[in-house]
Amino acid sequence: MAFVNGCDAIRDGDLLSGFREWLAERLGRGANLVWWELVRQISAAEPRNECGEPEDSVLVDRMFELLDEFLTRRASNTP
């Protein structure tokens, strides 16, 4: 999380612009939450997560998957 926030800071907030909103829309709630909490809630709600609360390694992998999907969609102007 700190690495991604640092990359965002170097780009003056452009990297993650709209990411939190996109995650909240995807989850269907949580517009008032920070993006890393939204990633945690999305990961916890997914069927592949049978134990309830995802481990840190799962969260890191899922964070990068979601960020990659978001940036790809943003680059192609796909909602």
Backbone as a chain_set.jsonl record, in Angstrom:
{"seq": "MAFVNGCDAIRDGDLLSGFREWLAERLGRGANLVWWELVRQISAAEPRNECGEPEDSVLVDRMFELLDEFLTRRASNTP", "coords": {"N": [[0.816, -1.181, 0.0], [1.881, 1.275, 0.825], [3.88, 1.595, -1.076], [2.388, 1.893, -3.461], [0.931, 4.196, -2.814], [3.105, 5.957, -2.612], [4.036, 5.954, -5.276], [1.82, 7.15, -6.429], [1.948, 9.661, -5.21], [4.309, 10.687, -6.302], [3.428, 11.119, -8.856], [1.769, 13.244, -8.547], [-0.806, 12.579, -7.598], [-2.124, 11.572, -9.787], [-1.967, 8.884, -10.615], [-3.692, 7.242, -9.036], [-6.075, 8.506, -9.385], [-9.475, 8.455, -9.278], [-9.533, 5.777, -8.636], [-10.382, 4.911, -6.04], [-13.105, 5.569, -6.146], [-13.905, 3.931, -8.252], [-13.443, 1.407, -7.144], [-15.307, 1.479, -5.009], [-17.679, 1.609, -6.43], [-17.588, -0.841, -7.734], [-17.73, -2.559, -5.523], [-20.171, -1.794, -4.527], [-20.745, -0.267, -2.398], [-19.349, 1.821, 0.242], [-18.241, 4.32, -0.413], [-17.131, 6.176, 1.226], [-14.81, 5.139, 2.216], [-11.235, 4.447, 2.477], [-9.032, 3.567, -0.246], [-7.532, 1.181, 0.179], [-8.928, -0.195, 2.12], [-11.253, -0.724, 0.752], [-10.243, -2.496, -1.167], [-9.609, -4.615, 0.553], [-12.195, -5.306, 1.459], [-13.44, -6.038, -0.949], [-11.885, -8.252, -1.655], [-12.395, -9.941, 0.534], [-15.066, -10.49, 0.11], [-15.189, -12.054, -2.114], [-15.874, -15.136, -3.838], [-13.717, -16.953, -3.997], [-12.391, -16.653, -1.684], [-12.528, -18.409, 0.951], [-12.113, -18.44, 3.691], [-12.933, -16.146, 4.964], [-11.474, -13.648, 6.154], [-8.999, -12.258, 4.201], [-5.514, -13.139, 3.787], [-2.471, -11.208, 4.163], [-0.722, -11.545, 1.923], [-2.476, -12.389, -0.035], [-4.094, -10.146, -0.206], [-2.268, -8.239, -1.189], [-1.663, -9.297, -3.725], [-4.246, -9.202, -4.829], [-4.723, -6.449, -4.709], [-2.899, -5.46, -6.64], [-3.931, -6.746, -8.908], [-6.488, -5.551, -9.111], [-5.726, -2.858, -9.383], [-4.322, -2.985, -11.797], [-6.404, -3.763, -13.532], [-8.069, -1.501, -13.255], [-6.378, 0.586, -14.257], [-5.991, -0.287, -16.878], [-8.615, -0.226, -17.879], [-9.114, 2.502, -17.547], [-7.237, 3.6, -19.315], [-8.277, 2.744, -21.721], [-10.652, 3.985, -21.697], [-12.874, 2.623, -20.707], [-15.702, 1.91, -18.75]], "CA": [[0.0, 0.0, 0.0], [2.752, 2.454, 0.902], [4.551, 1.708, -2.368], [1.422, 2.435, -4.427], [0.692, 5.591, -2.42], [4.295, 6.706, -2.985], [3.989, 6.132, -6.738], [0.761, 8.128, -6.682], [2.448, 10.972, -4.781], [5.29, 11.137, -7.3], [2.671, 11.548, -10.031], [0.852, 14.293, -8.089], [-2.155, 12.052, -7.412], [-2.726, 11.165, -11.055], [-2.004, 7.427, -10.766], [-4.871, 6.667, -8.378], [-7.245, 9.356, -9.597], [-10.675, 7.704, -9.619], [-9.429, 4.375, -8.214], [-11.246, 4.679, -4.877], [-14.49, 5.625, -6.61], [-14.117, 2.731, -9.073], [-13.552, 0.285, -6.213], [-16.579, 1.595, -4.28], [-18.742, 1.235, -7.378], [-17.46, -2.28, -7.935], [-18.207, -3.205, -4.306], [-21.563, -1.432, -4.327], [-20.841, 0.513, -1.154], [-18.052, 2.21, 0.767], [-17.699, 5.523, -1.044], [-16.442, 6.974, 2.243], [-13.655, 4.386, 2.701], [-9.979, 4.586, 1.747], [-8.972, 2.545, -1.29], [-7.001, -0.107, 0.644], [-10.019, -0.879, 2.822], [-12.132, -1.234, -0.297], [-9.584, -3.699, -1.702], [-9.797, -5.673, 1.55], [-13.594, -5.74, 1.464], [-13.686, -6.744, -2.206], [-11.215, -9.55, -1.548], [-13.107, -10.753, 1.531], [-16.393, -10.841, -0.392], [-15.084, -12.903, -3.3], [-16.097, -16.565, -3.582], [-12.477, -17.719, -3.855], [-11.894, -16.443, -0.325], [-13.412, -19.234, 1.773], [-11.845, -18.341, 5.131], [-13.422, -14.887, 5.519], [-10.534, -12.526, 6.104], [-7.844, -12.639, 3.386], [-4.178, -12.914, 4.318], [-1.775, -10.071, 3.559], [-0.201, -11.873, 0.594], [-3.637, -12.418, -0.929], [-4.498, -8.753, -0.391], [-1.297, -7.566, -2.059], [-1.915, -9.795, -5.081], [-5.546, -8.677, -5.292], [-4.562, -5.012, -4.908], [-2.267, -5.23, -7.939], [-4.884, -7.166, -9.94], [-7.501, -4.502, -9.241], [-5.08, -1.658, -9.913], [-4.052, -3.247, -13.211], [-7.69, -3.703, -14.236], [-8.497, -0.104, -13.262], [-5.537, 1.376, -15.162], [-6.28, -0.746, -18.245], [-9.921, 0.333, -18.258], [-8.984, 3.959, -17.662], [-6.479, 3.888, -20.538], [-9.127, 2.491, -22.884], [-11.897, 4.716, -21.443], [-13.952, 1.675, -20.458], [-16.165, 2.044, -17.355]], "C": [[0.869, 1.257, 0.0], [3.475, 2.678, -0.421], [3.625, 2.357, -3.397], [1.111, 3.887, -4.09], [1.88, 6.477, -2.78], [4.353, 6.969, -4.481], [2.941, 7.171, -7.125], [1.239, 9.538, -6.318], [3.451, 11.541, -5.784], [4.588, 11.676, -8.541], [1.613, 12.593, -9.683], [-0.605, 13.828, -8.011], [-2.828, 11.558, -8.669], [-2.876, 9.655, -11.19], [-3.299, 6.84, -10.225], [-6.137, 7.506, -8.545], [-8.425, 8.526, -10.093], [-10.67, 6.261, -9.147], [-10.372, 4.063, -7.054], [-12.715, 4.641, -5.295], [-14.847, 4.373, -7.422], [-14.28, 1.504, -8.177], [-14.886, 0.303, -5.466], [-17.749, 1.207, -5.177], [-18.749, -0.268, -7.602], [-18.023, -3.046, -6.732], [-19.693, -2.936, -4.066], [-21.817, -0.669, -3.041], [-19.437, 1.009, -0.798], [-17.43, 3.432, 0.14], [-16.932, 6.403, -0.061], [-15.179, 6.291, 2.775], [-12.4, 4.679, 1.879], [-9.84, 3.398, 0.801], [-8.478, 1.2, -0.777], [-8.029, -0.881, 1.45], [-11.023, -1.437, 1.82], [-11.547, -2.486, -0.937], [-9.783, -4.864, -0.741], [-11.223, -6.213, 1.535], [-13.961, -6.488, 0.182], [-13.096, -8.145, -2.132], [-11.954, -10.475, -0.578], [-14.448, -11.253, 1.013], [-16.351, -11.813, -1.571], [-15.217, -14.384, -2.953], [-14.811, -17.37, -3.363], [-11.863, -17.573, -2.459], [-12.826, -17.159, 0.645], [-13.231, -19.035, 3.277], [-12.293, -17.011, 5.741], [-12.475, -13.729, 5.34], [-9.285, -12.937, 5.33], [-6.514, -12.325, 4.067], [-3.519, -11.764, 3.566], [-1.271, -10.363, 2.155], [-1.322, -11.918, -0.44], [-4.086, -10.995, -1.226], [-3.549, -8.001, -1.319], [-1.509, -8.002, -3.504], [-3.203, -9.198, -5.642], [-5.472, -7.181, -5.544], [-3.962, -4.731, -6.287], [-3.156, -5.678, -9.091], [-5.925, -6.081, -10.189], [-6.913, -3.226, -9.816], [-4.786, -1.812, -11.399], [-5.335, -3.154, -14.033], [-8.167, -2.254, -14.351], [-7.7, 0.713, -14.278], [-5.767, 0.988, -16.616], [-7.596, -0.158, -18.732], [-9.852, 1.845, -18.44], [-8.268, 4.336, -18.945], [-7.331, 3.687, -21.786], [-10.484, 3.183, -22.76], [-13.1, 3.789, -21.311], [-14.379, 1.815, -19.006], [-15.868, 0.823, -16.513]], "O": [[0.606, 2.195, -0.752], [3.662, 3.819, -0.843], [4.035, 3.265, -4.12], [1.035, 4.725, -4.989], [1.696, 7.618, -3.204], [4.68, 8.075, -4.91], [3.152, 7.971, -8.036], [0.962, 10.495, -7.041], [3.438, 12.738, -6.074], [5.094, 12.584, -9.201], [0.668, 12.8, -10.444], [-1.524, 14.588, -8.319], [-3.993, 11.161, -8.629], [-3.825, 9.19, -11.821], [-3.935, 6.024, -10.892], [-7.153, 7.234, -7.906], [-8.385, 7.965, -11.187], [-11.692, 5.58, -9.242], [-11.083, 3.058, -7.086], [-13.473, 3.781, -4.847], [-15.944, 3.828, -7.294], [-15.146, 0.663, -8.417], [-15.524, -0.738, -5.307], [-18.694, 0.556, -4.732], [-19.811, -0.889, -7.653], [-18.708, -4.056, -6.898], [-20.388, -3.758, -3.469], [-22.963, -0.454, -2.646], [-18.46, 0.656, -1.458], [-16.207, 3.575, 0.154], [-16.169, 7.277, -0.473], [-14.542, 6.81, 3.691], [-12.489, 5.107, 0.728], [-10.451, 2.351, 1.015], [-8.95, 0.164, -1.245], [-7.999, -2.112, 1.461], [-11.58, -2.515, 2.033], [-12.277, -3.436, -1.219], [-10.09, -5.976, -1.168], [-11.437, -7.424, 1.592], [-14.71, -7.464, 0.226], [-13.75, -9.117, -2.51], [-12.113, -11.664, -0.854], [-14.919, -12.313, 1.424], [-17.39, -12.337, -1.975], [-14.738, -14.834, -1.912], [-14.816, -18.357, -2.627], [-10.926, -18.29, -2.107], [-13.807, -16.576, 1.109], [-14.102, -19.419, 4.058], [-12.055, -16.773, 6.925], [-12.668, -12.906, 4.446], [-8.581, -13.859, 5.742], [-6.407, -11.364, 4.829], [-3.951, -11.392, 2.474], [-1.382, -9.508, 1.276], [-1.127, -11.527, -1.591], [-4.421, -10.672, -2.366], [-3.994, -7.208, -2.148], [-1.532, -7.166, -4.408], [-3.243, -8.745, -6.786], [-6.086, -6.684, -6.488], [-4.453, -3.87, -7.017], [-3.141, -5.055, -10.152], [-6.209, -5.734, -11.336], [-7.541, -2.579, -10.654], [-4.98, -0.875, -12.173], [-5.353, -2.54, -15.1], [-8.615, -1.827, -15.415], [-8.282, 1.451, -15.072], [-5.739, 1.848, -17.496], [-7.687, 0.344, -19.853], [-10.449, 2.4, -19.362], [-8.655, 5.302, -19.602], [-7.139, 4.371, -22.791], [-11.361, 2.998, -23.604], [-14.203, 4.121, -21.744], [-13.531, 1.838, -18.114], [-16.199, 0.795, -15.328]]}, "num_chains": 1, "name": "protein.A"}
